[in-house]
Amino acid sequence: MRHIPRLAALITAIVLTFSGSGLWARDYPSDDSGRDQVGIDLDEIRERGFIEIGVYEDFPPYSWRDETGALVGVDVDLAGLIAEGLGVDLRLLDLPADEDVDKDLRNYIWRGHYMGRRIVNVLMRVPYNRELDYRNELAALTGRYSQERLSIAYRVAAFPDEPPFPGSFRIHPVGVEDHRLADFYLTGLPGVPPNIRRRRSLDDLFEMLRNGEVVAVMGLRAQLEHHVGDEPDFAVESGPLPGLGIGTWPVGVATAFYTARMLSYEVDDILTAAVADGRVEAIYATHGLTWDAPGR
């Protein structure tokens, strides 16, 4: 199970351009158009009758393929709200995450991938902060619909009096995904590093939790809640994380800045209304997840 990688690096890619019809960006790179010419706007989406929305592949509970091969998850349901609000059909693409969000925005929103993957009209689950927004001037970050939060899943019997907090892991072993935020955070706490157990996926970490190799797993709250489910032996704690500068952040969507400005406004209105009237919270609840308002 993968989360959006964070380590930054620079690679060269070539700009996509429109196809002859003017409705599609080509599936392959091209040198013959400016980088702000990629993508289509709202009128063209409505004229053709469908919108292409990208979700991250193998990323439960947000987006993944079930046993039948169908895409399911929170972001899949939210993409349906967007298409319904625009009055068009939905076409979903599950996309692999690159090394960081900046590359995902370049690959899937405003430039295109050198391997020829198609750009999308909207990319789901894009974290929002001002710095990310400023340095990605060709992507419009909008439509904030939830708040992501770093939390702790734990074995209840190991903490009978009160839930664990980061200092608890000076004594107890804790599992984290290798090179993720929880790993970086706990590695910087005095006395904790010897008790950190690193694995590549949450599947492996929860197997360790269930067989007693660790008493807790730290990661994104929704992912932890998805793994815990209704098991009474485990719980999720979202208390304070001393010393962590950013332990919670809003998430929304991205569109192309120049070619899809009206689309970004419409999508923002749709998601803002769905947050206000409770539809977004209801989608999270359907998947057994806690929802926090994203703020504006």
PDB file of C-alpha atoms in Angstrom:
ATOM      1  CA  MET A   1       0.000   0.000   0.000  1.00  0.00           C
ATOM      2  CA  ARG A   2       1.507   3.275  -1.051  1.00  0.00           C
ATOM      3  CA  HIS A   3       1.113   6.829   0.007  1.00  0.00           C
ATOM      4  CA  ILE A   4       2.111   9.903  -1.956  1.00  0.00           C
ATOM      5  CA  PRO A   5       5.974  10.012  -1.844  1.00  0.00           C
ATOM      6  CA  ARG A   6       7.640  13.175  -0.566  1.00  0.00           C
ATOM      7  CA  LEU A   7      11.340  13.257  -1.569  1.00  0.00           C
ATOM      8  CA  ALA A   8      11.967  15.897  -4.211  1.00  0.00           C
ATOM      9  CA  ALA A   9      14.180  15.555  -7.313  1.00  0.00           C
ATOM     10  CA  LEU A  10      14.200  17.207 -10.732  1.00  0.00           C
ATOM     11  CA  ILE A  11      13.800  15.349 -14.022  1.00  0.00           C
ATOM     12  CA  THR A  12      13.202  16.607 -17.568  1.00  0.00           C
ATOM     13  CA  ALA A  13       9.870  16.095 -19.345  1.00  0.00           C
ATOM     14  CA  ILE A  14       8.434  17.335 -22.646  1.00  0.00           C
ATOM     15  CA  VAL A  15       5.234  19.358 -22.997  1.00  0.00           C
ATOM     16  CA  LEU A  16       1.982  17.738 -24.165  1.00  0.00           C
ATOM     17  CA  THR A  17      -0.160  19.553 -26.710  1.00  0.00           C
ATOM     18  CA  PHE A  18      -3.691  19.336 -28.035  1.00  0.00           C
ATOM     19  CA  SER A  19      -4.810  16.736 -30.533  1.00  0.00           C
ATOM     20  CA  GLY A  20      -6.222  17.818 -33.849  1.00  0.00           C
ATOM     21  CA  SER A  21      -9.732  17.966 -32.440  1.00  0.00           C
ATOM     22  CA  GLY A  22      -8.721  20.483 -29.799  1.00  0.00           C
ATOM     23  CA  LEU A  23     -10.532  18.470 -27.132  1.00  0.00           C
ATOM     24  CA  TRP A  24      -7.727  16.200 -26.000  1.00  0.00           C
ATOM     25  CA  ALA A  25      -4.151  16.578 -24.905  1.00  0.00           C
ATOM     26  CA  ARG A  26      -2.075  14.077 -26.828  1.00  0.00           C
ATOM     27  CA  ASP A  27      -1.043  10.839 -25.182  1.00  0.00           C
ATOM     28  CA  TYR A  28       2.570  11.588 -25.991  1.00  0.00           C
ATOM     29  CA  PRO A  29       4.873  14.569 -25.408  1.00  0.00           C
ATOM     30  CA  SER A  30       5.329  17.271 -28.038  1.00  0.00           C
ATOM     31  CA  ASP A  31       7.530  20.315 -28.464  1.00  0.00           C
ATOM     32  CA  ASP A  32       5.064  22.304 -30.555  1.00  0.00           C
ATOM     33  CA  SER A  33       2.982  24.092 -27.921  1.00  0.00           C
ATOM     34  CA  GLY A  34       3.521  26.165 -24.822  1.00  0.00           C
ATOM     35  CA  ARG A  35       3.268  24.512 -21.437  1.00  0.00           C
ATOM     36  CA  ASP A  36       0.164  26.558 -20.609  1.00  0.00           C
ATOM     37  CA  GLN A  37      -1.735  25.102 -23.585  1.00  0.00           C
ATOM     38  CA  VAL A  38      -2.293  21.640 -22.111  1.00  0.00           C
ATOM     39  CA  GLY A  39      -5.782  20.530 -21.070  1.00  0.00           C
ATOM     40  CA  ILE A  40      -9.330  21.582 -21.852  1.00  0.00           C
ATOM     41  CA  ASP A  41     -11.848  23.816 -20.111  1.00  0.00           C
ATOM     42  CA  LEU A  42     -15.349  23.437 -18.785  1.00  0.00           C
ATOM     43  CA  ASP A  43     -17.271  24.196 -21.994  1.00  0.00           C
ATOM     44  CA  GLU A  44     -15.361  21.537 -23.915  1.00  0.00           C
ATOM     45  CA  ILE A  45     -15.888  18.988 -21.133  1.00  0.00           C
ATOM     46  CA  ARG A  46     -19.620  19.626 -21.199  1.00  0.00           C
ATOM     47  CA  GLU A  47     -19.686  19.503 -24.990  1.00  0.00           C
ATOM     48  CA  ARG A  48     -18.074  16.065 -25.108  1.00  0.00           C
ATOM     49  CA  GLY A  49     -20.202  14.851 -22.175  1.00  0.00           C
ATOM     50  CA  PHE A  50     -17.667  13.428 -19.721  1.00  0.00           C
ATOM     51  CA  ILE A  51     -14.865  14.423 -17.367  1.00  0.00           C
ATOM     52  CA  GLU A  52     -11.650  12.537 -16.683  1.00  0.00           C
ATOM     53  CA  ILE A  53     -10.667  12.547 -13.012  1.00  0.00           C
ATOM     54  CA  GLY A  54      -7.475  11.024 -11.674  1.00  0.00           C
ATOM     55  CA  VAL A  55      -7.206   9.165  -8.361  1.00  0.00           C
ATOM     56  CA  TYR A  56      -4.132   7.513  -6.885  1.00  0.00           C
ATOM     57  CA  GLU A  57      -3.773   3.803  -7.515  1.00  0.00           C
ATOM     58  CA  ASP A  58      -3.579   1.266  -4.666  1.00  0.00           C
ATOM     59  CA  PHE A  59      -4.294   3.904  -2.020  1.00  0.00           C
ATOM     60  CA  PRO A  60      -7.092   2.663   0.267  1.00  0.00           C
ATOM     61  CA  PRO A  61      -9.332   3.933   1.735  1.00  0.00           C
ATOM     62  CA  TYR A  62      -9.196   6.749  -0.795  1.00  0.00           C
ATOM     63  CA  SER A  63      -8.930   4.833  -4.083  1.00  0.00           C
ATOM     64  CA  TRP A  64      -8.173   1.222  -4.949  1.00  0.00           C
ATOM     65  CA  ARG A  65      -9.517  -1.655  -7.025  1.00  0.00           C
ATOM     66  CA  ASP A  66     -11.730  -4.204  -5.305  1.00  0.00           C
ATOM     67  CA  GLU A  67     -11.829  -7.935  -6.007  1.00  0.00           C
ATOM     68  CA  THR A  68     -13.874  -7.307  -9.161  1.00  0.00           C
ATOM     69  CA  GLY A  69     -11.389  -4.769 -10.494  1.00  0.00           C
ATOM     70  CA  ALA A  70     -13.717  -1.813  -9.924  1.00  0.00           C
ATOM     71  CA  LEU A  71     -12.314   1.432  -8.545  1.00  0.00           C
ATOM     72  CA  VAL A  72     -13.706   2.170  -5.079  1.00  0.00           C
ATOM     73  CA  GLY A  73     -12.964   4.502  -2.177  1.00  0.00           C
ATOM     74  CA  VAL A  74     -13.609   7.945  -0.752  1.00  0.00           C
ATOM     75  CA  ASP A  75     -12.049   9.843  -3.647  1.00  0.00           C
ATOM     76  CA  VAL A  76     -13.897   7.692  -6.177  1.00  0.00           C
ATOM     77  CA  ASP A  77     -17.189   8.672  -4.528  1.00  0.00           C
ATOM     78  CA  LEU A  78     -16.161  12.328  -4.411  1.00  0.00           C
ATOM     79  CA  ALA A  79     -15.226  12.235  -8.083  1.00  0.00           C
ATOM     80  CA  GLY A  80     -18.777  11.038  -8.706  1.00  0.00           C
ATOM     81  CA  LEU A  81     -20.101  14.109  -6.900  1.00  0.00           C
ATOM     82  CA  ILE A  82     -18.018  16.350  -9.152  1.00  0.00           C
ATOM     83  CA  ALA A  83     -19.236  14.719 -12.359  1.00  0.00           C
ATOM     84  CA  GLU A  84     -22.836  14.797 -11.157  1.00  0.00           C
ATOM     85  CA  GLY A  85     -22.540  18.459 -10.228  1.00  0.00           C
ATOM     86  CA  LEU A  86     -21.177  19.287 -13.689  1.00  0.00           C
ATOM     87  CA  GLY A  87     -23.874  17.228 -15.391  1.00  0.00           C
ATOM     88  CA  VAL A  88     -21.432  14.962 -17.259  1.00  0.00           C
ATOM     89  CA  ASP A  89     -20.357  11.324 -17.147  1.00  0.00           C
ATOM     90  CA  LEU A  90     -17.365  10.281 -15.079  1.00  0.00           C
ATOM     91  CA  ARG A  91     -14.270   8.552 -16.425  1.00  0.00           C
ATOM     92  CA  LEU A  92     -11.803   7.571 -13.727  1.00  0.00           C
ATOM     93  CA  LEU A  93      -8.093   6.927 -14.135  1.00  0.00           C
ATOM     94  CA  ASP A  94      -6.045   5.424 -11.320  1.00  0.00           C
ATOM     95  CA  LEU A  95      -2.571   6.909 -11.502  1.00  0.00           C
ATOM     96  CA  PRO A  96       0.756   5.932  -9.920  1.00  0.00           C
ATOM     97  CA  ALA A  97       2.282   8.466  -7.548  1.00  0.00           C
ATOM     98  CA  ASP A  98       5.664   9.925  -8.443  1.00  0.00           C
ATOM     99  CA  GLU A  99       8.351  10.993  -5.980  1.00  0.00           C
ATOM    100  CA  ASP A 100       6.410  14.042  -4.780  1.00  0.00           C
ATOM    101  CA  VAL A 101       3.240  16.011  -5.352  1.00  0.00           C
ATOM    102  CA  ASP A 102       5.001  18.577  -7.572  1.00  0.00           C
ATOM    103  CA  LYS A 103       5.806  15.846 -10.081  1.00  0.00           C
ATOM    104  CA  ASP A 104       2.260  14.491  -9.925  1.00  0.00           C
ATOM    105  CA  LEU A 105       0.919  17.953 -10.774  1.00  0.00           C
ATOM    106  CA  ARG A 106       3.334  18.260 -13.676  1.00  0.00           C
ATOM    107  CA  ASN A 107       2.680  14.726 -14.959  1.00  0.00           C
ATOM    108  CA  TYR A 108      -1.103  14.693 -14.678  1.00  0.00           C
ATOM    109  CA  ILE A 109      -2.290  18.304 -14.780  1.00  0.00           C
ATOM    110  CA  TRP A 110      -0.231  20.786 -16.767  1.00  0.00           C
ATOM    111  CA  ARG A 111       2.520  19.092 -18.731  1.00  0.00           C
ATOM    112  CA  GLY A 112       2.194  15.364 -19.179  1.00  0.00           C
ATOM    113  CA  HIS A 113       4.391  12.370 -18.459  1.00  0.00           C
ATOM    114  CA  TYR A 114       7.327  11.373 -20.650  1.00  0.00           C
ATOM    115  CA  MET A 115       5.933   7.810 -20.642  1.00  0.00           C
ATOM    116  CA  GLY A 116       2.840   9.117 -22.439  1.00  0.00           C
ATOM    117  CA  ARG A 117       0.219   8.841 -19.691  1.00  0.00           C
ATOM    118  CA  ARG A 118      -2.790  11.057 -20.375  1.00  0.00           C
ATOM    119  CA  ILE A 119      -3.292  14.175 -18.325  1.00  0.00           C
ATOM    120  CA  VAL A 120      -6.591  14.435 -16.448  1.00  0.00           C
ATOM    121  CA  ASN A 121      -9.056  17.276 -16.006  1.00  0.00           C
ATOM    122  CA  VAL A 122      -9.044  16.948 -12.209  1.00  0.00           C
ATOM    123  CA  LEU A 123      -6.609  15.230  -9.841  1.00  0.00           C
ATOM    124  CA  MET A 124      -8.006  14.167  -6.452  1.00  0.00           C
ATOM    125  CA  ARG A 125      -6.343  14.207  -3.008  1.00  0.00           C
ATOM    126  CA  VAL A 126      -3.865  17.015  -3.533  1.00  0.00           C
ATOM    127  CA  PRO A 127      -2.524  18.418  -0.247  1.00  0.00           C
ATOM    128  CA  TYR A 128      -2.841  22.164   0.063  1.00  0.00           C
ATOM    129  CA  ASN A 129      -0.392  24.631   1.491  1.00  0.00           C
ATOM    130  CA  ARG A 130       0.673  28.050   0.303  1.00  0.00           C
ATOM    131  CA  GLU A 131       4.211  27.061  -0.631  1.00  0.00           C
ATOM    132  CA  LEU A 132       3.024  24.149  -2.788  1.00  0.00           C
ATOM    133  CA  ASP A 133       0.511  26.458  -4.451  1.00  0.00           C
ATOM    134  CA  TYR A 134       3.089  29.170  -5.169  1.00  0.00           C
ATOM    135  CA  ARG A 135       5.686  26.882  -6.714  1.00  0.00           C
ATOM    136  CA  ASN A 136       3.127  25.161  -8.968  1.00  0.00           C
ATOM    137  CA  GLU A 137       1.871  28.194 -10.842  1.00  0.00           C
ATOM    138  CA  LEU A 138       0.497  26.121 -13.733  1.00  0.00           C
ATOM    139  CA  ALA A 139      -1.804  24.099 -11.479  1.00  0.00           C
ATOM    140  CA  ALA A 140      -4.846  25.482  -9.675  1.00  0.00           C
ATOM    141  CA  LEU A 141      -5.157  23.956  -6.187  1.00  0.00           C
ATOM    142  CA  THR A 142      -8.780  24.220  -5.136  1.00  0.00           C
ATOM    143  CA  GLY A 143     -11.825  22.373  -3.808  1.00  0.00           C
ATOM    144  CA  ARG A 144     -10.569  21.520  -0.321  1.00  0.00           C
ATOM    145  CA  TYR A 145     -12.775  18.779   1.062  1.00  0.00           C
ATOM    146  CA  SER A 146     -11.067  17.233   4.090  1.00  0.00           C
ATOM    147  CA  GLN A 147      -8.267  17.461   6.608  1.00  0.00           C
ATOM    148  CA  GLU A 148      -5.519  14.850   6.696  1.00  0.00           C
ATOM    149  CA  ARG A 149      -4.105  13.952  10.101  1.00  0.00           C
ATOM    150  CA  LEU A 150      -1.170  11.953  11.449  1.00  0.00           C
ATOM    151  CA  SER A 151      -2.405   9.510  14.120  1.00  0.00           C
ATOM    152  CA  ILE A 152      -1.595   6.329  16.050  1.00  0.00           C
ATOM    153  CA  ALA A 153      -3.325   2.945  15.788  1.00  0.00           C
ATOM    154  CA  TYR A 154      -2.672   0.808  18.876  1.00  0.00           C
ATOM    155  CA  ARG A 155      -3.489  -2.372  20.751  1.00  0.00           C
ATOM    156  CA  VAL A 156      -5.948  -1.362  23.479  1.00  0.00           C
ATOM    157  CA  ALA A 157      -4.667  -3.957  25.967  1.00  0.00           C
ATOM    158  CA  ALA A 158      -1.173  -2.454  25.825  1.00  0.00           C
ATOM    159  CA  PHE A 159      -2.477   0.940  26.984  1.00  0.00           C
ATOM    160  CA  PRO A 160      -5.283   0.215  29.487  1.00  0.00           C
ATOM    161  CA  ASP A 161      -5.181   3.586  31.256  1.00  0.00           C
ATOM    162  CA  GLU A 162      -4.789   6.071  28.420  1.00  0.00           C
ATOM    163  CA  PRO A 163      -4.010   6.022  24.697  1.00  0.00           C
ATOM    164  CA  PRO A 164      -0.349   6.166  23.618  1.00  0.00           C
ATOM    165  CA  PHE A 165       1.429   9.386  22.749  1.00  0.00           C
ATOM    166  CA  PRO A 166       4.797   9.771  20.972  1.00  0.00           C
ATOM    167  CA  GLY A 167       6.738   9.571  24.239  1.00  0.00           C
ATOM    168  CA  SER A 168       5.229   6.111  24.829  1.00  0.00           C
ATOM    169  CA  PHE A 169       7.528   4.729  22.164  1.00  0.00           C
ATOM    170  CA  ARG A 170      10.605   5.233  24.311  1.00  0.00           C
ATOM    171  CA  ILE A 171       9.386   1.999  25.905  1.00  0.00           C
ATOM    172  CA  HIS A 172       7.079   0.321  23.385  1.00  0.00           C
ATOM    173  CA  PRO A 173       7.906  -0.736  19.808  1.00  0.00           C
ATOM    174  CA  VAL A 174       6.052   1.175  17.087  1.00  0.00           C
ATOM    175  CA  GLY A 175       5.703   0.514  13.378  1.00  0.00           C
ATOM    176  CA  VAL A 176       5.956   3.104  10.600  1.00  0.00           C
ATOM    177  CA  GLU A 177       6.121   3.089   6.817  1.00  0.00           C
ATOM    178  CA  ASP A 178       9.705   3.574   5.734  1.00  0.00           C
ATOM    179  CA  HIS A 179      10.593   7.155   4.740  1.00  0.00           C
ATOM    180  CA  ARG A 180       7.175   8.590   5.461  1.00  0.00           C
ATOM    181  CA  LEU A 181       6.220  11.498   7.709  1.00  0.00           C
ATOM    182  CA  ALA A 182       5.685   9.323  10.796  1.00  0.00           C
ATOM    183  CA  ASP A 183       9.138   7.797  10.306  1.00  0.00           C
ATOM    184  CA  PHE A 184      10.836  11.201  10.033  1.00  0.00           C
ATOM    185  CA  TYR A 185       8.936  12.529  13.037  1.00  0.00           C
ATOM    186  CA  LEU A 186       9.613   9.633  15.415  1.00  0.00           C
ATOM    187  CA  THR A 187      13.234   9.352  14.315  1.00  0.00           C
ATOM    188  CA  GLY A 188      13.774  12.883  15.610  1.00  0.00           C
ATOM    189  CA  LEU A 189      12.379  12.217  19.103  1.00  0.00           C
ATOM    190  CA  PRO A 190      14.891  11.466  21.885  1.00  0.00           C
ATOM    191  CA  GLY A 191      14.853   7.850  23.013  1.00  0.00           C
ATOM    192  CA  VAL A 192      12.393   6.659  20.373  1.00  0.00           C
ATOM    193  CA  PRO A 193      14.524   5.533  17.370  1.00  0.00           C
ATOM    194  CA  PRO A 194      15.625   2.165  18.856  1.00  0.00           C
ATOM    195  CA  ASN A 195      11.953   1.136  19.120  1.00  0.00           C
ATOM    196  CA  ILE A 196      10.962   2.036  15.550  1.00  0.00           C
ATOM    197  CA  ARG A 197      10.131  -0.873  13.242  1.00  0.00           C
ATOM    198  CA  ARG A 198      10.038   0.125   9.554  1.00  0.00           C
ATOM    199  CA  ARG A 199       8.232  -1.645   6.746  1.00  0.00           C
ATOM    200  CA  ARG A 200       7.285  -0.724   3.182  1.00  0.00           C
ATOM    201  CA  SER A 201       3.507  -1.010   3.603  1.00  0.00           C
ATOM    202  CA  LEU A 202       0.751  -0.674   6.178  1.00  0.00           C
ATOM    203  CA  ASP A 203      -0.329  -4.217   5.372  1.00  0.00           C
ATOM    204  CA  ASP A 204       2.979  -5.477   6.754  1.00  0.00           C
ATOM    205  CA  LEU A 205       2.810  -3.145   9.749  1.00  0.00           C
ATOM    206  CA  PHE A 206      -0.683  -4.243  10.761  1.00  0.00           C
ATOM    207  CA  GLU A 207       0.370  -7.861  10.501  1.00  0.00           C
ATOM    208  CA  MET A 208       3.106  -6.997  12.992  1.00  0.00           C
ATOM    209  CA  LEU A 209       0.564  -5.219  15.199  1.00  0.00           C
ATOM    210  CA  ARG A 210      -1.756  -8.200  15.226  1.00  0.00           C
ATOM    211  CA  ASN A 211       0.984 -10.720  15.996  1.00  0.00           C
ATOM    212  CA  GLY A 212       2.454  -8.574  18.790  1.00  0.00           C
ATOM    213  CA  GLU A 213       5.741  -7.457  17.201  1.00  0.00           C
ATOM    214  CA  VAL A 214       4.668  -3.835  17.762  1.00  0.00           C
ATOM    215  CA  VAL A 215       1.986  -2.338  19.986  1.00  0.00           C
ATOM    216  CA  ALA A 216       1.215   0.625  17.718  1.00  0.00           C
ATOM    217  CA  VAL A 217       1.435   1.862  14.145  1.00  0.00           C
ATOM    218  CA  MET A 218       1.730   5.517  13.212  1.00  0.00           C
ATOM    219  CA  GLY A 219       0.429   6.949   9.923  1.00  0.00           C
ATOM    220  CA  LEU A 220      -2.455   8.798   8.304  1.00  0.00           C
ATOM    221  CA  ARG A 221      -5.622   8.502  10.360  1.00  0.00           C
ATOM    222  CA  ALA A 222      -7.964   7.420   7.564  1.00  0.00           C
ATOM    223  CA  GLN A 223      -5.590   4.670   6.482  1.00  0.00           C
ATOM    224  CA  LEU A 224      -5.214   3.480  10.075  1.00  0.00           C
ATOM    225  CA  GLU A 225      -8.993   3.497  10.583  1.00  0.00           C
ATOM    226  CA  HIS A 226      -9.430   1.531   7.374  1.00  0.00           C
ATOM    227  CA  HIS A 227      -7.070  -1.187   8.639  1.00  0.00           C
ATOM    228  CA  VAL A 228      -8.501  -1.266  12.159  1.00  0.00           C
ATOM    229  CA  GLY A 229     -12.108  -1.442  10.959  1.00  0.00           C
ATOM    230  CA  ASP A 230     -14.428  -2.807  13.658  1.00  0.00           C
ATOM    231  CA  GLU A 231     -11.816  -4.835  15.535  1.00  0.00           C
ATOM    232  CA  PRO A 232     -12.382  -4.112  19.261  1.00  0.00           C
ATOM    233  CA  ASP A 233      -8.783  -4.969  20.203  1.00  0.00           C
ATOM    234  CA  PHE A 234      -7.472  -1.914  18.362  1.00  0.00           C
ATOM    235  CA  ALA A 235      -8.200   1.810  18.345  1.00  0.00           C
ATOM    236  CA  VAL A 236      -6.919   4.998  16.702  1.00  0.00           C
ATOM    237  CA  GLU A 237      -5.671   7.997  18.669  1.00  0.00           C
ATOM    238  CA  SER A 238      -5.385  11.475  17.150  1.00  0.00           C
ATOM    239  CA  GLY A 239      -3.948  13.422  20.060  1.00  0.00           C
ATOM    240  CA  PRO A 240      -1.219  16.105  20.098  1.00  0.00           C
ATOM    241  CA  LEU A 241       2.142  15.387  18.475  1.00  0.00           C
ATOM    242  CA  PRO A 242       4.709  17.550  20.294  1.00  0.00           C
ATOM    243  CA  GLY A 243       7.481  18.922  18.152  1.00  0.00           C
ATOM    244  CA  LEU A 244       5.776  18.222  14.832  1.00  0.00           C
ATOM    245  CA  GLY A 245       5.394  21.405  12.802  1.00  0.00           C
ATOM    246  CA  ILE A 246       2.689  20.087  10.476  1.00  0.00           C
ATOM    247  CA  GLY A 247       0.656  17.153  11.742  1.00  0.00           C
ATOM    248  CA  THR A 248      -2.541  18.016   9.904  1.00  0.00           C
ATOM    249  CA  TRP A 249      -3.195  19.579   6.504  1.00  0.00           C
ATOM    250  CA  PRO A 250      -6.120  20.187   4.116  1.00  0.00           C
ATOM    251  CA  VAL A 251      -6.561  18.176   0.927  1.00  0.00           C
ATOM    252  CA  GLY A 252      -8.431  19.113  -2.227  1.00  0.00           C
ATOM    253  CA  VAL A 253      -8.089  18.828  -5.989  1.00  0.00           C
ATOM    254  CA  ALA A 254      -6.015  20.292  -8.812  1.00  0.00           C
ATOM    255  CA  THR A 255      -6.859  21.467 -12.321  1.00  0.00           C
ATOM    256  CA  ALA A 256      -4.809  23.209 -15.010  1.00  0.00           C
ATOM    257  CA  PHE A 257      -4.393  26.890 -14.131  1.00  0.00           C
ATOM    258  CA  TYR A 258      -4.653  28.558 -17.548  1.00  0.00           C
ATOM    259  CA  THR A 259      -6.835  26.242 -19.620  1.00  0.00           C
ATOM    260  CA  ALA A 260      -9.232  25.160 -16.875  1.00  0.00           C
ATOM    261  CA  ARG A 261      -9.908  28.157 -14.667  1.00  0.00           C
ATOM    262  CA  MET A 262     -13.697  27.992 -15.036  1.00  0.00           C
ATOM    263  CA  LEU A 263     -13.541  24.265 -14.305  1.00  0.00           C
ATOM    264  CA  SER A 264     -11.602  24.937 -11.112  1.00  0.00           C
ATOM    265  CA  TYR A 265     -14.239  27.454  -9.962  1.00  0.00           C
ATOM    266  CA  GLU A 266     -17.090  25.035 -10.669  1.00  0.00           C
ATOM    267  CA  VAL A 267     -15.378  22.114  -8.938  1.00  0.00           C
ATOM    268  CA  ASP A 268     -14.609  24.294  -5.920  1.00  0.00           C
ATOM    269  CA  ASP A 269     -18.273  25.330  -5.705  1.00  0.00           C
ATOM    270  CA  ILE A 270     -19.427  21.698  -5.963  1.00  0.00           C
ATOM    271  CA  LEU A 271     -17.092  20.437  -3.253  1.00  0.00           C
ATOM    272  CA  THR A 272     -17.667  23.452  -0.993  1.00  0.00           C
ATOM    273  CA  ALA A 273     -21.413  22.820  -1.153  1.00  0.00           C
ATOM    274  CA  ALA A 274     -20.904  19.093  -0.469  1.00  0.00           C
ATOM    275  CA  VAL A 275     -18.788  19.933   2.581  1.00  0.00           C
ATOM    276  CA  ALA A 276     -21.387  22.396   3.866  1.00  0.00           C
ATOM    277  CA  ASP A 277     -24.416  20.127   3.447  1.00  0.00           C
ATOM    278  CA  GLY A 278     -22.754  17.038   4.923  1.00  0.00           C
ATOM    279  CA  ARG A 279     -22.373  14.898   1.792  1.00  0.00           C
ATOM    280  CA  VAL A 280     -18.584  14.681   2.123  1.00  0.00           C
ATOM    281  CA  GLU A 281     -18.798  13.704   5.785  1.00  0.00           C
ATOM    282  CA  ALA A 282     -21.401  11.077   4.859  1.00  0.00           C
ATOM    283  CA  ILE A 283     -19.069   9.561   2.274  1.00  0.00           C
ATOM    284  CA  TYR A 284     -16.328   9.273   4.879  1.00  0.00           C
ATOM    285  CA  ALA A 285     -18.782   7.710   7.319  1.00  0.00           C
ATOM    286  CA  THR A 286     -19.866   5.161   4.695  1.00  0.00           C
ATOM    287  CA  HIS A 287     -16.247   4.002   4.568  1.00  0.00           C
ATOM    288  CA  GLY A 288     -15.983   3.909   8.371  1.00  0.00           C
ATOM    289  CA  LEU A 289     -13.742   6.965   8.562  1.00  0.00           C
ATOM    290  CA  THR A 290     -13.564  10.116  10.670  1.00  0.00           C
ATOM    291  CA  TRP A 291     -13.868  13.364   8.730  1.00  0.00           C
ATOM    292  CA  ASP A 292     -12.498  16.780   9.665  1.00  0.00           C
ATOM    293  CA  ALA A 293     -13.559  19.976   7.909  1.00  0.00           C
ATOM    294  CA  PRO A 294     -10.707  21.341   5.779  1.00  0.00           C
ATOM    295  CA  GLY A 295     -11.112  25.030   6.500  1.00  0.00           C
ATOM    296  CA  ARG A 296     -10.901  27.579   3.700  1.00  0.00           C
TER     297      ARG A 296
END
